[in-house]
Amino acid sequence: MSTAVYPGTFDPITYGHIDVAERAAKVFSELIILVMNNRAKAQTMFSVEERVSMIRNVFSNIPNIRISSYHGLLVDYARSTGHNVIIRGLRAVSDFEYEMTMAAANRRMYDPFDTFFLMTDTKYSFISSSLVKEIAVNGGKIDPWVPESVKWEILKKIEN
Ligand code: COA
């Protein structure tokens, strides 16, 4: 059984992430979407539990996608679970340097670690979670970028 892990902050998950996850789930027999914290993003809109719950909802109809969360280093997760194959999406050349640095650092810390990259569909190559939140906070329509269930969670947060 080949398992891959798709880690990210997912604050919140967008159609760009969903596109990558669905394609990875066709290649690997099991895909674990791993909700983590990125120290550079200290202020998330959603807690880890909220992000996990939103993502579960989105993938409830795909049986080989499992959702989990982890606090700490990704390599420690890989070491403790034996899941060494990591999926990341690349949207544009601008993602490359960041992703290459992370993949190299992870590999250096834990040799069996391998990162597989999937190109995000060009329809979603310019969106990001921050952009979606920015549009929503300013009253713009976010329907093209996030599923309905995620949209409502964002709107609820903005109202509170
Ligand atoms: N489509 C659309 N947007 C995408 C995307 C895609 N396919 N892939 C990434 N993005 C966007 C996200 O929306 C997000 O936007 P934002 O910056 O506005 O929030 C950004 O690109 C990247 O976010 P995401 O993919 O959710 O993850 P991340 O880069 O925040 O996650 C971790 C990085 C969590 C994997 C990394 O910080 C980590 O491993 N942390 C654990 C600690 C650790 O091991 N650190 C050492 C790393 S060497």
Short mmCIF file of N, CA and C and ligand atoms in Angstrom, two decimals:
data_model
loop_
_atom_site.label_atom_id
_atom_site.label_comp_id
_atom_site.label_asym_id
_atom_site.label_seq_id
_atom_site.Cartn_x
_atom_site.Cartn_y
_atom_site.Cartn_z
N MET A 1 0.86 -1.19 0.00
CA MET A 1 0.00 0.00 0.00
C MET A 1 0.90 1.24 0.00
N SER A 2 0.70 2.14 -0.96
CA SER A 2 1.53 3.34 -1.01
C SER A 2 0.76 4.52 -0.42
N THR A 3 1.33 5.07 0.63
CA THR A 3 0.69 6.21 1.30
C THR A 3 1.51 7.46 1.05
N ALA A 4 0.83 8.56 0.75
CA ALA A 4 1.51 9.84 0.61
C ALA A 4 0.87 10.83 1.59
N VAL A 5 1.65 11.81 1.99
CA VAL A 5 1.16 12.81 2.94
C VAL A 5 1.20 14.18 2.28
N TYR A 6 0.09 14.89 2.37
CA TYR A 6 0.03 16.23 1.80
C TYR A 6 -0.08 17.22 2.98
N PRO A 7 1.05 17.80 3.39
CA PRO A 7 1.01 18.71 4.54
C PRO A 7 0.76 20.15 4.12
N GLY A 8 0.21 20.91 5.01
CA GLY A 8 0.02 22.33 4.72
C GLY A 8 -0.67 23.01 5.87
N THR A 9 -0.76 24.32 5.76
CA THR A 9 -1.46 25.09 6.78
C THR A 9 -2.97 25.04 6.50
N PHE A 10 -3.32 25.12 5.24
CA PHE A 10 -4.72 25.01 4.80
C PHE A 10 -5.63 25.97 5.58
N ASP A 11 -5.26 27.23 5.58
CA ASP A 11 -6.03 28.22 6.38
C ASP A 11 -6.73 29.22 5.47
N PRO A 12 -7.77 28.88 4.77
CA PRO A 12 -8.42 27.58 4.70
C PRO A 12 -8.00 26.84 3.42
N ILE A 13 -8.51 25.60 3.30
CA ILE A 13 -8.31 24.84 2.07
C ILE A 13 -9.02 25.55 0.91
N THR A 14 -8.38 25.53 -0.26
CA THR A 14 -8.99 26.16 -1.45
C THR A 14 -9.10 25.11 -2.57
N TYR A 15 -9.74 25.50 -3.67
CA TYR A 15 -9.83 24.57 -4.80
C TYR A 15 -8.45 24.21 -5.34
N GLY A 16 -7.46 25.09 -5.16
CA GLY A 16 -6.10 24.78 -5.60
C GLY A 16 -5.55 23.58 -4.85
N HIS A 17 -5.72 23.58 -3.51
CA HIS A 17 -5.28 22.43 -2.71
C HIS A 17 -6.10 21.19 -3.08
N ILE A 18 -7.39 21.39 -3.27
CA ILE A 18 -8.29 20.25 -3.54
C ILE A 18 -7.90 19.56 -4.84
N ASP A 19 -7.55 20.39 -5.84
CA ASP A 19 -7.11 19.86 -7.13
C ASP A 19 -5.87 18.98 -6.95
N VAL A 20 -4.90 19.47 -6.18
CA VAL A 20 -3.66 18.70 -5.95
C VAL A 20 -3.99 17.40 -5.19
N ALA A 21 -4.82 17.51 -4.14
CA ALA A 21 -5.15 16.33 -3.32
C ALA A 21 -5.89 15.27 -4.15
N GLU A 22 -6.84 15.71 -4.96
CA GLU A 22 -7.61 14.73 -5.74
C GLU A 22 -6.72 14.01 -6.74
N ARG A 23 -5.79 14.74 -7.34
CA ARG A 23 -4.91 14.08 -8.31
C ARG A 23 -3.93 13.14 -7.61
N ALA A 24 -3.43 13.55 -6.44
CA ALA A 24 -2.51 12.68 -5.69
C ALA A 24 -3.24 11.40 -5.25
N ALA A 25 -4.51 11.54 -4.89
CA ALA A 25 -5.28 10.38 -4.41
C ALA A 25 -5.53 9.36 -5.52
N LYS A 26 -5.35 9.80 -6.77
CA LYS A 26 -5.51 8.84 -7.89
C LYS A 26 -4.21 8.06 -8.11
N VAL A 27 -3.10 8.62 -7.65
CA VAL A 27 -1.80 7.99 -7.88
C VAL A 27 -1.41 7.08 -6.72
N PHE A 28 -1.73 7.53 -5.49
CA PHE A 28 -1.35 6.76 -4.30
C PHE A 28 -2.57 6.05 -3.75
N SER A 29 -2.34 4.92 -3.09
CA SER A 29 -3.53 4.20 -2.60
C SER A 29 -4.16 4.90 -1.40
N GLU A 30 -3.34 5.66 -0.66
CA GLU A 30 -3.92 6.44 0.45
C GLU A 30 -3.24 7.81 0.49
N LEU A 31 -4.03 8.83 0.72
CA LEU A 31 -3.47 10.18 0.87
C LEU A 31 -3.89 10.71 2.24
N ILE A 32 -2.89 11.13 3.01
CA ILE A 32 -3.19 11.75 4.30
C ILE A 32 -3.00 13.25 4.16
N ILE A 33 -4.05 14.00 4.37
CA ILE A 33 -3.91 15.46 4.38
C ILE A 33 -3.56 15.85 5.80
N LEU A 34 -2.38 16.44 5.96
CA LEU A 34 -1.86 16.69 7.30
C LEU A 34 -1.89 18.19 7.59
N VAL A 35 -2.76 18.56 8.52
CA VAL A 35 -2.89 19.98 8.89
C VAL A 35 -1.80 20.31 9.90
N MET A 36 -1.01 21.33 9.55
CA MET A 36 0.12 21.70 10.41
C MET A 36 0.11 23.19 10.65
N ASN A 37 1.07 23.63 11.45
CA ASN A 37 1.23 25.07 11.61
C ASN A 37 2.55 25.48 11.01
N ASN A 38 2.51 26.62 10.32
CA ASN A 38 3.71 27.20 9.74
C ASN A 38 4.04 28.38 10.65
N ARG A 39 5.23 28.40 11.23
CA ARG A 39 5.55 29.45 12.21
C ARG A 39 5.46 30.86 11.63
N ALA A 40 5.64 30.94 10.32
CA ALA A 40 5.56 32.26 9.68
C ALA A 40 4.11 32.77 9.66
N LYS A 41 3.16 31.85 9.89
CA LYS A 41 1.75 32.24 9.86
C LYS A 41 1.18 32.11 11.27
N ALA A 42 1.64 33.01 12.14
CA ALA A 42 1.28 32.91 13.56
C ALA A 42 -0.22 33.09 13.77
N GLN A 43 -0.82 33.99 13.01
CA GLN A 43 -2.23 34.30 13.19
C GLN A 43 -3.08 33.60 12.13
N THR A 44 -3.57 32.41 12.44
CA THR A 44 -4.43 31.77 11.45
C THR A 44 -5.88 32.18 11.70
N MET A 45 -6.67 32.15 10.66
CA MET A 45 -8.10 32.47 10.84
C MET A 45 -8.79 31.31 11.57
N PHE A 46 -8.36 30.07 11.25
CA PHE A 46 -9.01 28.88 11.80
C PHE A 46 -8.04 28.08 12.67
N SER A 47 -8.56 27.50 13.75
CA SER A 47 -7.74 26.63 14.59
C SER A 47 -7.45 25.33 13.81
N VAL A 48 -6.50 24.56 14.31
CA VAL A 48 -6.19 23.29 13.64
C VAL A 48 -7.44 22.42 13.58
N GLU A 49 -8.20 22.37 14.70
CA GLU A 49 -9.40 21.52 14.75
C GLU A 49 -10.42 21.99 13.71
N GLU A 50 -10.56 23.28 13.56
CA GLU A 50 -11.53 23.81 12.57
C GLU A 50 -11.08 23.46 11.15
N ARG A 51 -9.76 23.57 10.91
CA ARG A 51 -9.26 23.27 9.57
C ARG A 51 -9.46 21.79 9.25
N VAL A 52 -9.17 20.93 10.24
CA VAL A 52 -9.37 19.49 10.04
C VAL A 52 -10.83 19.20 9.71
N SER A 53 -11.72 19.80 10.47
CA SER A 53 -13.15 19.53 10.28
C SER A 53 -13.63 20.02 8.90
N MET A 54 -13.16 21.19 8.47
CA MET A 54 -13.56 21.69 7.14
C MET A 54 -13.05 20.78 6.03
N ILE A 55 -11.81 20.31 6.20
CA ILE A 55 -11.22 19.46 5.15
C ILE A 55 -11.92 18.09 5.10
N ARG A 56 -12.26 17.57 6.30
CA ARG A 56 -13.00 16.29 6.35
C ARG A 56 -14.29 16.39 5.56
N ASN A 57 -14.96 17.50 5.76
CA ASN A 57 -16.22 17.75 5.09
C ASN A 57 -16.04 17.75 3.55
N VAL A 58 -14.98 18.42 3.11
CA VAL A 58 -14.72 18.55 1.67
C VAL A 58 -14.46 17.18 1.02
N PHE A 59 -13.72 16.30 1.73
CA PHE A 59 -13.31 15.03 1.11
C PHE A 59 -14.13 13.83 1.61
N SER A 60 -15.31 14.10 2.18
CA SER A 60 -16.07 12.99 2.77
C SER A 60 -16.43 11.91 1.74
N ASN A 61 -16.43 12.27 0.45
CA ASN A 61 -16.82 11.27 -0.57
C ASN A 61 -15.61 10.60 -1.24
N ILE A 62 -14.40 10.85 -0.73
CA ILE A 62 -13.23 10.20 -1.33
C ILE A 62 -12.62 9.27 -0.28
N PRO A 63 -12.87 7.95 -0.43
CA PRO A 63 -12.53 7.02 0.65
C PRO A 63 -11.04 6.90 0.94
N ASN A 64 -10.17 7.16 -0.04
CA ASN A 64 -8.73 6.96 0.26
C ASN A 64 -8.03 8.25 0.69
N ILE A 65 -8.84 9.27 1.05
CA ILE A 65 -8.24 10.48 1.63
C ILE A 65 -8.57 10.53 3.11
N ARG A 66 -7.53 10.63 3.94
CA ARG A 66 -7.69 10.68 5.38
C ARG A 66 -7.13 12.01 5.86
N ILE A 67 -7.73 12.56 6.91
CA ILE A 67 -7.28 13.87 7.41
C ILE A 67 -6.69 13.70 8.80
N SER A 68 -5.56 14.36 9.02
CA SER A 68 -4.94 14.28 10.33
C SER A 68 -4.25 15.62 10.62
N SER A 69 -3.69 15.74 11.82
CA SER A 69 -2.96 16.97 12.14
C SER A 69 -1.72 16.58 12.95
N TYR A 70 -0.76 17.50 12.97
CA TYR A 70 0.48 17.21 13.71
C TYR A 70 1.11 18.52 14.13
N HIS A 71 1.60 18.55 15.36
CA HIS A 71 2.34 19.73 15.84
C HIS A 71 3.80 19.33 15.93
N GLY A 72 4.65 20.04 15.25
CA GLY A 72 6.08 19.71 15.31
C GLY A 72 6.67 19.64 13.92
N LEU A 73 7.82 19.03 13.83
CA LEU A 73 8.50 18.97 12.54
C LEU A 73 7.88 17.89 11.66
N LEU A 74 7.78 18.20 10.38
CA LEU A 74 7.24 17.24 9.42
C LEU A 74 8.10 15.97 9.38
N VAL A 75 9.42 16.16 9.49
CA VAL A 75 10.28 14.96 9.45
C VAL A 75 10.04 14.05 10.67
N ASP A 76 9.65 14.65 11.80
CA ASP A 76 9.38 13.81 12.98
C ASP A 76 8.10 13.01 12.76
N TYR A 77 7.13 13.65 12.09
CA TYR A 77 5.90 12.92 11.72
C TYR A 77 6.27 11.75 10.81
N ALA A 78 7.09 12.04 9.80
CA ALA A 78 7.48 10.99 8.83
C ALA A 78 8.22 9.86 9.54
N ARG A 79 9.14 10.24 10.41
CA ARG A 79 9.93 9.23 11.14
C ARG A 79 9.03 8.36 12.01
N SER A 80 8.07 9.00 12.70
CA SER A 80 7.27 8.22 13.65
C SER A 80 6.18 7.39 12.97
N THR A 81 5.76 7.80 11.77
CA THR A 81 4.68 7.05 11.11
C THR A 81 5.20 6.15 9.99
N GLY A 82 6.42 6.43 9.53
CA GLY A 82 6.95 5.67 8.39
C GLY A 82 6.42 6.19 7.06
N HIS A 83 5.69 7.29 7.08
CA HIS A 83 5.19 7.86 5.82
C HIS A 83 6.19 8.90 5.31
N ASN A 84 6.97 8.49 4.34
CA ASN A 84 8.09 9.34 3.90
C ASN A 84 7.84 10.06 2.58
N VAL A 85 6.70 9.81 1.98
CA VAL A 85 6.42 10.44 0.68
C VAL A 85 5.51 11.64 0.90
N ILE A 86 6.03 12.79 0.52
CA ILE A 86 5.31 14.04 0.77
C ILE A 86 4.89 14.65 -0.56
N ILE A 87 3.68 15.16 -0.59
CA ILE A 87 3.16 15.83 -1.80
C ILE A 87 3.11 17.32 -1.54
N ARG A 88 3.55 18.09 -2.51
CA ARG A 88 3.36 19.54 -2.44
C ARG A 88 2.92 20.02 -3.82
N GLY A 89 2.14 21.08 -3.83
CA GLY A 89 1.68 21.65 -5.10
C GLY A 89 2.59 22.81 -5.48
N LEU A 90 2.82 22.95 -6.78
CA LEU A 90 3.57 24.11 -7.27
C LEU A 90 2.62 24.93 -8.12
N ARG A 91 2.48 26.20 -7.77
CA ARG A 91 1.57 27.04 -8.56
C ARG A 91 2.30 27.76 -9.66
N ALA A 92 3.47 28.26 -9.36
CA ALA A 92 4.22 29.05 -10.33
C ALA A 92 5.68 29.00 -9.95
N VAL A 93 6.51 29.59 -10.79
CA VAL A 93 7.96 29.58 -10.53
C VAL A 93 8.24 30.17 -9.15
N SER A 94 7.42 31.13 -8.75
CA SER A 94 7.65 31.79 -7.46
C SER A 94 7.56 30.82 -6.28
N ASP A 95 6.86 29.71 -6.42
CA ASP A 95 6.79 28.72 -5.33
C ASP A 95 8.07 27.89 -5.25
N PHE A 96 8.81 27.86 -6.36
CA PHE A 96 9.88 26.88 -6.49
C PHE A 96 10.96 27.01 -5.42
N GLU A 97 11.41 28.25 -5.19
CA GLU A 97 12.53 28.43 -4.27
C GLU A 97 12.16 27.99 -2.84
N TYR A 98 10.97 28.42 -2.42
CA TYR A 98 10.47 28.06 -1.08
C TYR A 98 10.34 26.54 -0.95
N GLU A 99 9.76 25.93 -1.97
CA GLU A 99 9.52 24.48 -1.91
C GLU A 99 10.84 23.71 -1.97
N MET A 100 11.77 24.20 -2.80
CA MET A 100 13.05 23.52 -2.94
C MET A 100 13.82 23.57 -1.62
N THR A 101 13.77 24.73 -0.97
CA THR A 101 14.46 24.88 0.31
C THR A 101 13.87 23.92 1.34
N MET A 102 12.53 23.87 1.40
CA MET A 102 11.88 22.99 2.38
C MET A 102 12.19 21.53 2.11
N ALA A 103 12.10 21.15 0.81
CA ALA A 103 12.36 19.75 0.46
C ALA A 103 13.80 19.37 0.81
N ALA A 104 14.73 20.28 0.52
CA ALA A 104 16.14 19.99 0.79
C ALA A 104 16.40 19.91 2.29
N ALA A 105 15.81 20.84 3.06
CA ALA A 105 16.03 20.84 4.51
C ALA A 105 15.45 19.57 5.13
N ASN A 106 14.26 19.20 4.68
CA ASN A 106 13.62 17.99 5.21
C ASN A 106 14.46 16.75 4.90
N ARG A 107 14.97 16.70 3.69
CA ARG A 107 15.78 15.56 3.26
C ARG A 107 17.06 15.48 4.08
N ARG A 108 17.62 16.66 4.36
CA ARG A 108 18.87 16.72 5.13
C ARG A 108 18.64 16.21 6.55
N MET A 109 17.43 16.55 7.10
CA MET A 109 17.13 16.13 8.47
C MET A 109 16.78 14.65 8.55
N TYR A 110 16.21 14.13 7.45
CA TYR A 110 15.74 12.74 7.48
C TYR A 110 15.83 12.17 6.07
N ASP A 111 16.85 11.35 5.86
CA ASP A 111 17.20 10.94 4.51
C ASP A 111 16.10 10.20 3.71
N PRO A 112 15.29 9.34 4.34
CA PRO A 112 14.29 8.63 3.52
C PRO A 112 13.17 9.54 2.99
N PHE A 113 13.16 10.77 3.43
CA PHE A 113 12.09 11.72 3.09
C PHE A 113 12.16 12.11 1.61
N ASP A 114 11.05 11.98 0.89
CA ASP A 114 11.01 12.38 -0.52
C ASP A 114 9.81 13.27 -0.79
N THR A 115 10.05 14.37 -1.49
CA THR A 115 8.93 15.27 -1.81
C THR A 115 8.57 15.12 -3.28
N PHE A 116 7.28 14.89 -3.54
CA PHE A 116 6.77 14.81 -4.91
C PHE A 116 5.97 16.09 -5.18
N PHE A 117 6.22 16.69 -6.34
CA PHE A 117 5.52 17.93 -6.67
C PHE A 117 4.50 17.70 -7.77
N LEU A 118 3.34 18.31 -7.58
CA LEU A 118 2.31 18.28 -8.62
C LEU A 118 2.04 19.72 -9.03
N MET A 119 1.92 19.94 -10.32
CA MET A 119 1.59 21.30 -10.77
C MET A 119 0.12 21.56 -10.51
N THR A 120 -0.17 22.66 -9.86
CA THR A 120 -1.56 23.06 -9.63
C THR A 120 -2.19 23.41 -10.98
N ASP A 121 -3.43 23.06 -11.16
CA ASP A 121 -4.15 23.44 -12.38
C ASP A 121 -4.00 24.96 -12.59
N THR A 122 -3.73 25.35 -13.83
CA THR A 122 -3.48 26.79 -14.09
C THR A 122 -4.68 27.66 -13.69
N LYS A 123 -5.88 27.05 -13.66
CA LYS A 123 -7.08 27.81 -13.21
C LYS A 123 -6.87 28.37 -11.79
N TYR A 124 -6.06 27.64 -11.01
CA TYR A 124 -5.89 28.01 -9.60
C TYR A 124 -4.47 28.48 -9.29
N SER A 125 -3.70 28.77 -10.33
CA SER A 125 -2.28 29.01 -10.08
C SER A 125 -2.01 30.34 -9.40
N PHE A 126 -2.99 31.21 -9.35
CA PHE A 126 -2.73 32.51 -8.71
C PHE A 126 -3.43 32.66 -7.37
N ILE A 127 -4.23 31.67 -6.97
CA ILE A 127 -4.95 31.87 -5.70
C ILE A 127 -4.12 31.38 -4.52
N SER A 128 -4.44 31.95 -3.38
CA SER A 128 -3.79 31.50 -2.14
C SER A 128 -4.84 31.66 -1.04
N SER A 129 -4.60 31.02 0.08
CA SER A 129 -5.54 31.14 1.19
C SER A 129 -5.65 32.60 1.64
N SER A 130 -4.51 33.31 1.67
CA SER A 130 -4.52 34.71 2.10
C SER A 130 -5.37 35.56 1.16
N LEU A 131 -5.22 35.29 -0.14
CA LEU A 131 -5.97 36.08 -1.12
C LEU A 131 -7.48 35.87 -0.93
N VAL A 132 -7.86 34.62 -0.71
CA VAL A 132 -9.28 34.31 -0.51
C VAL A 132 -9.82 35.05 0.72
N LYS A 133 -9.03 35.05 1.82
CA LYS A 133 -9.48 35.72 3.05
C LYS A 133 -9.57 37.22 2.82
N GLU A 134 -8.59 37.75 2.10
CA GLU A 134 -8.56 39.19 1.81
C GLU A 134 -9.79 39.61 0.99
N ILE A 135 -10.13 38.81 -0.01
CA ILE A 135 -11.30 39.11 -0.85
C ILE A 135 -12.57 39.04 0.00
N ALA A 136 -12.66 37.98 0.84
CA ALA A 136 -13.86 37.80 1.66
C ALA A 136 -14.03 38.93 2.66
N VAL A 137 -12.96 39.31 3.33
CA VAL A 137 -13.03 40.36 4.35
C VAL A 137 -13.50 41.68 3.73
N ASN A 138 -13.15 41.87 2.46
CA ASN A 138 -13.54 43.11 1.79
C ASN A 138 -14.83 42.99 0.99
N GLY A 139 -15.57 41.94 1.26
CA GLY A 139 -16.90 41.80 0.70
C GLY A 139 -16.96 41.24 -0.71
N GLY A 140 -15.84 40.72 -1.21
CA GLY A 140 -15.84 40.15 -2.57
C GLY A 140 -16.37 38.73 -2.59
N LYS A 141 -16.66 38.23 -3.78
CA LYS A 141 -17.18 36.87 -3.94
C LYS A 141 -16.02 35.87 -3.96
N ILE A 142 -16.13 34.82 -3.13
CA ILE A 142 -15.04 33.84 -3.10
C ILE A 142 -15.47 32.48 -3.66
N ASP A 143 -16.71 32.44 -4.19
CA ASP A 143 -17.24 31.16 -4.72
C ASP A 143 -16.30 30.47 -5.72
N PRO A 144 -15.60 31.19 -6.59
CA PRO A 144 -14.75 30.47 -7.55
C PRO A 144 -13.56 29.76 -6.90
N TRP A 145 -13.23 30.10 -5.65
CA TRP A 145 -11.96 29.60 -5.10
C TRP A 145 -12.13 28.59 -3.97
N VAL A 146 -13.29 28.58 -3.32
CA VAL A 146 -13.49 27.63 -2.21
C VAL A 146 -14.87 26.98 -2.30
N PRO A 147 -14.99 25.73 -1.80
CA PRO A 147 -16.31 25.08 -1.79
C PRO A 147 -17.25 25.86 -0.87
N GLU A 148 -18.55 25.63 -1.11
CA GLU A 148 -19.61 26.31 -0.37
C GLU A 148 -19.42 26.19 1.16
N SER A 149 -19.10 24.97 1.62
CA SER A 149 -18.98 24.75 3.07
C SER A 149 -17.85 25.60 3.65
N VAL A 150 -16.77 25.74 2.91
CA VAL A 150 -15.63 26.55 3.39
C VAL A 150 -16.00 28.03 3.34
N LYS A 151 -16.71 28.40 2.30
CA LYS A 151 -17.13 29.80 2.17
C LYS A 151 -17.93 30.23 3.41
N TRP A 152 -18.87 29.36 3.84
CA TRP A 152 -19.71 29.74 4.98
C TRP A 152 -18.91 29.83 6.27
N GLU A 153 -17.92 28.96 6.41
CA GLU A 153 -17.06 29.03 7.61
C GLU A 153 -16.28 30.35 7.62
N ILE A 154 -15.82 30.78 6.46
CA ILE A 154 -15.08 32.05 6.38
C ILE A 154 -16.01 33.21 6.72
N LEU A 155 -17.21 33.18 6.14
CA LEU A 155 -18.14 34.28 6.38
C LEU A 155 -18.54 34.35 7.86
N LYS A 156 -18.70 33.18 8.49
CA LYS A 156 -19.03 33.16 9.93
C LYS A 156 -17.92 33.81 10.74
N LYS A 157 -16.66 33.50 10.40
CA LYS A 157 -15.52 34.08 11.12
C LYS A 157 -15.49 35.59 10.95
N ILE A 158 -15.79 36.04 9.74
CA ILE A 158 -15.73 37.49 9.48
C ILE A 158 -16.81 38.22 10.26
N GLU A 159 -17.99 37.59 10.37
CA GLU A 159 -19.10 38.23 11.10
C GLU A 159 -18.80 38.35 12.59
N ASN A 160 -18.05 37.37 13.14
CA ASN A 160 -17.81 37.37 14.60
C ASN A 160 -16.69 38.32 15.02
N1 COA B 1 -3.40 25.96 -4.91
C1 COA B 1 -3.65 27.14 -4.37
N2 COA B 1 -2.93 27.66 -3.38
C2 COA B 1 -1.93 26.93 -2.92
C3 COA B 1 -1.62 25.69 -3.44
C4 COA B 1 -2.40 25.19 -4.47
N3 COA B 1 -2.19 24.01 -5.02
N4 COA B 1 -0.55 25.21 -2.79
C5 COA B 1 -0.23 26.13 -1.89
N5 COA B 1 -1.05 27.17 -1.99
C6 COA B 1 -0.99 28.40 -1.22
C7 COA B 1 -1.77 28.29 0.04
O1 COA B 1 -3.07 28.79 -0.15
C8 COA B 1 -0.96 29.13 0.98
O2 COA B 1 -1.34 30.47 0.87
P1 COA B 1 -1.04 31.52 2.02
O3 COA B 1 0.44 31.65 2.11
O4 COA B 1 -1.73 32.71 1.54
O5 COA B 1 -1.63 30.95 3.29
C9 COA B 1 0.46 28.94 0.46
O6 COA B 1 0.34 28.62 -0.89
C10 COA B 1 1.16 27.77 1.08
O7 COA B 1 0.37 27.20 2.06
P2 COA B 1 0.09 25.70 2.33
O8 COA B 1 0.29 24.84 1.14
O9 COA B 1 -1.20 25.61 3.03
O10 COA B 1 1.21 25.33 3.27
P3 COA B 1 2.36 26.09 3.93
O11 COA B 1 3.40 26.48 2.94
O12 COA B 1 1.85 27.13 4.84
O13 COA B 1 2.82 24.83 4.78
C11 COA B 1 4.25 23.43 6.01
C12 COA B 1 4.11 24.63 5.08
C13 COA B 1 3.16 23.37 7.07
C14 COA B 1 4.25 22.15 5.20
C15 COA B 1 5.61 23.67 6.64
O14 COA B 1 5.63 24.93 7.28
C16 COA B 1 5.94 22.60 7.67
O15 COA B 1 6.37 21.51 7.29
N6 COA B 1 5.71 22.92 8.94
C17 COA B 1 5.96 22.02 10.03
C18 COA B 1 7.27 22.41 10.73
C19 COA B 1 8.47 21.97 9.95
O16 COA B 1 8.71 20.80 9.73
N7 COA B 1 9.23 22.96 9.51
C20 COA B 1 10.45 22.75 8.78
C21 COA B 1 10.21 22.81 7.32
S1 COA B 1 11.76 22.65 6.46
#
